[in-house]
PDB file of C-alpha atoms in Angstrom:
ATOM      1  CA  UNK A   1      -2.139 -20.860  -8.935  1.00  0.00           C
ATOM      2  CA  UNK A   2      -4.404 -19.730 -11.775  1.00  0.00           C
ATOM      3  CA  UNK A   3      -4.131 -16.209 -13.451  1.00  0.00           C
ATOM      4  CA  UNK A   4      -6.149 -13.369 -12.309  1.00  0.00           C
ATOM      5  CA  UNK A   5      -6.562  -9.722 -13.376  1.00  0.00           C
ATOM      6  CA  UNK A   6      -6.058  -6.483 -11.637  1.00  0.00           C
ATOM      7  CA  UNK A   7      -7.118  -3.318 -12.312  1.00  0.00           C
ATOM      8  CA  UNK A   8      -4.370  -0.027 -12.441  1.00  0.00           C
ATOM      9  CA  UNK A   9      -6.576   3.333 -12.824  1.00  0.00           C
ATOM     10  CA  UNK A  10      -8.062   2.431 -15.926  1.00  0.00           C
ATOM     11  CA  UNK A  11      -6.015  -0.216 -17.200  1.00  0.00           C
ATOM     12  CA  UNK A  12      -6.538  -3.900 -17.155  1.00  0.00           C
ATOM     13  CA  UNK A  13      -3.666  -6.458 -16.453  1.00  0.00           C
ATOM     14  CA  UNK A  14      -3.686 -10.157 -16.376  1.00  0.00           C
ATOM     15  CA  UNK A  15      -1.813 -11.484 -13.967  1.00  0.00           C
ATOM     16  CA  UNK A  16      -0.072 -15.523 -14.384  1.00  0.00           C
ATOM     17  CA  UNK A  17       1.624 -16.557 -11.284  1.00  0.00           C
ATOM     18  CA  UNK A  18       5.032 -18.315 -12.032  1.00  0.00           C
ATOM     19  CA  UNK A  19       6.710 -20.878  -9.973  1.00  0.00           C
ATOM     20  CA  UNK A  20       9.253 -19.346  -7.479  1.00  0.00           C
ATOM     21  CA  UNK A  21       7.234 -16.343  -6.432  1.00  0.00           C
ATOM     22  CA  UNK A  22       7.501 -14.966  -9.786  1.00  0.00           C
ATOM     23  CA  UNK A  23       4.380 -13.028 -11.625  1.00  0.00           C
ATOM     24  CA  UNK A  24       4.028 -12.455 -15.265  1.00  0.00           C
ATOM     25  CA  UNK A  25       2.521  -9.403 -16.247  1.00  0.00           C
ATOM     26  CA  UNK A  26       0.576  -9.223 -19.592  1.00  0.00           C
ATOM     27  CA  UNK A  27      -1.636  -6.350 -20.997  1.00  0.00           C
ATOM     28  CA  UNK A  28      -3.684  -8.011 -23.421  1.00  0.00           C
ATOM     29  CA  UNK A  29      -1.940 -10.340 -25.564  1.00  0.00           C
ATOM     30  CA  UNK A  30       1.885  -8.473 -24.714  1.00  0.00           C
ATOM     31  CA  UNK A  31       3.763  -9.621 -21.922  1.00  0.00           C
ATOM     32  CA  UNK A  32       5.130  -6.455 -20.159  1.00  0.00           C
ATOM     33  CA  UNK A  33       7.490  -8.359 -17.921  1.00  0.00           C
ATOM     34  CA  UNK A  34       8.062 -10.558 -14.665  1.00  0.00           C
ATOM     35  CA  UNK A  35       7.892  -9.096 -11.577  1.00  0.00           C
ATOM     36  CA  UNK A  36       8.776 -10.986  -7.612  1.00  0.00           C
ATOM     37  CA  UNK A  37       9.252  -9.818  -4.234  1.00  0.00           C
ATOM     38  CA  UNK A  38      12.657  -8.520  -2.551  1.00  0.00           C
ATOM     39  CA  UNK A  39      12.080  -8.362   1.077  1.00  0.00           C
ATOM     40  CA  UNK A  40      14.080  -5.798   3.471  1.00  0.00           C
ATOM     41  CA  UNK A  41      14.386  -4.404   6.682  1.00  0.00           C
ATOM     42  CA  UNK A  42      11.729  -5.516   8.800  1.00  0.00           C
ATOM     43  CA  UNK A  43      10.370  -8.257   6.008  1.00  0.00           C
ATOM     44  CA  UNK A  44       6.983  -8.367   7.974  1.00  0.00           C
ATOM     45  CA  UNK A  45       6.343  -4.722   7.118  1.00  0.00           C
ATOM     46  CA  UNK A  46       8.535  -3.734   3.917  1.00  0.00           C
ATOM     47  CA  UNK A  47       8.402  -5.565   0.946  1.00  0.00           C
ATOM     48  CA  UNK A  48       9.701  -4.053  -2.472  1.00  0.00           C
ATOM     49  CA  UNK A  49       8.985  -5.414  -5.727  1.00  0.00           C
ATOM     50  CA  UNK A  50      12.018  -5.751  -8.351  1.00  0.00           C
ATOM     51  CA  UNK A  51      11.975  -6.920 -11.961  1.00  0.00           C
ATOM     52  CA  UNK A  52      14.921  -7.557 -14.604  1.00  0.00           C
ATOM     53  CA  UNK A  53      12.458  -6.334 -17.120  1.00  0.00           C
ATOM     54  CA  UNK A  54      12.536  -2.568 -18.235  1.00  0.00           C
ATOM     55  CA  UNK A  55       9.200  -1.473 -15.732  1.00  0.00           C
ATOM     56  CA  UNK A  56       9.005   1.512 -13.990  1.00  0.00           C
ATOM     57  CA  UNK A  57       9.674   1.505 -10.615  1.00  0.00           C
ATOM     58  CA  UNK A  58       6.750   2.840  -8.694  1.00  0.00           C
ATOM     59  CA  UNK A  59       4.586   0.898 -12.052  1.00  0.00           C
ATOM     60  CA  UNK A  60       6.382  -2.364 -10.190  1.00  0.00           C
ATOM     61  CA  UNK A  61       5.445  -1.650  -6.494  1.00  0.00           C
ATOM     62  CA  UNK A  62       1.873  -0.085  -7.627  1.00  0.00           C
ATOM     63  CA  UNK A  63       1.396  -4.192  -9.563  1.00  0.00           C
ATOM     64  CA  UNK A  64       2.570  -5.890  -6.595  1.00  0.00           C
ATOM     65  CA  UNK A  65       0.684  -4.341  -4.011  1.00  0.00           C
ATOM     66  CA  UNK A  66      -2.182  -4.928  -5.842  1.00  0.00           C
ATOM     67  CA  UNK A  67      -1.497  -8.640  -6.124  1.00  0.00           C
ATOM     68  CA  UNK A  68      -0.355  -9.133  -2.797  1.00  0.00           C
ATOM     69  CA  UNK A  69      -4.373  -7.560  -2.224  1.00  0.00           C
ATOM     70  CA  UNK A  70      -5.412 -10.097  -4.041  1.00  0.00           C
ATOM     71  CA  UNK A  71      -3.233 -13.000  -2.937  1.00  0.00           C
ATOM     72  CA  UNK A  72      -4.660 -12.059   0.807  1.00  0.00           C
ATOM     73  CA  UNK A  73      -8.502 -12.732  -0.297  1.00  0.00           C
TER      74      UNK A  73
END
């Protein structure tokens, strides 16, 4: 897959999909972290986003629902 950006209020981030379901996360030239899916519950209608890198939590889900918008297109 190729890298895309997303847009977060006023904030630009470019997006680099990883192999595994894993998404890098870069603001400019500074890689803010790696970000993937944990699926729970019903998996067809609840899907959290989880990182090991030091995110904010509703910064995470607020990423990943915007690429799973874009994944859909």
């Amino acid at each position: 897959m190729e890298s895309f950006e997303i847009q977060l209020l006023e904030d630009r981030f470019k997006i680099e999909p990883l192999e595994n379901g894993l998404y890098r996360i870069m603001e400019g030239d500074h890689k803010l972290g790696v970000i993937f899916q944990e699926a729970g519950g019903d998996q067809l209608k609840w899907v959290k986003w989880a990182t090991e890198s030091e995110l904010d939590d509703d910064f995470i889900q607020q990423i990943g629902e915007l690429i799973t918008e874009h994944n859909m297109l």
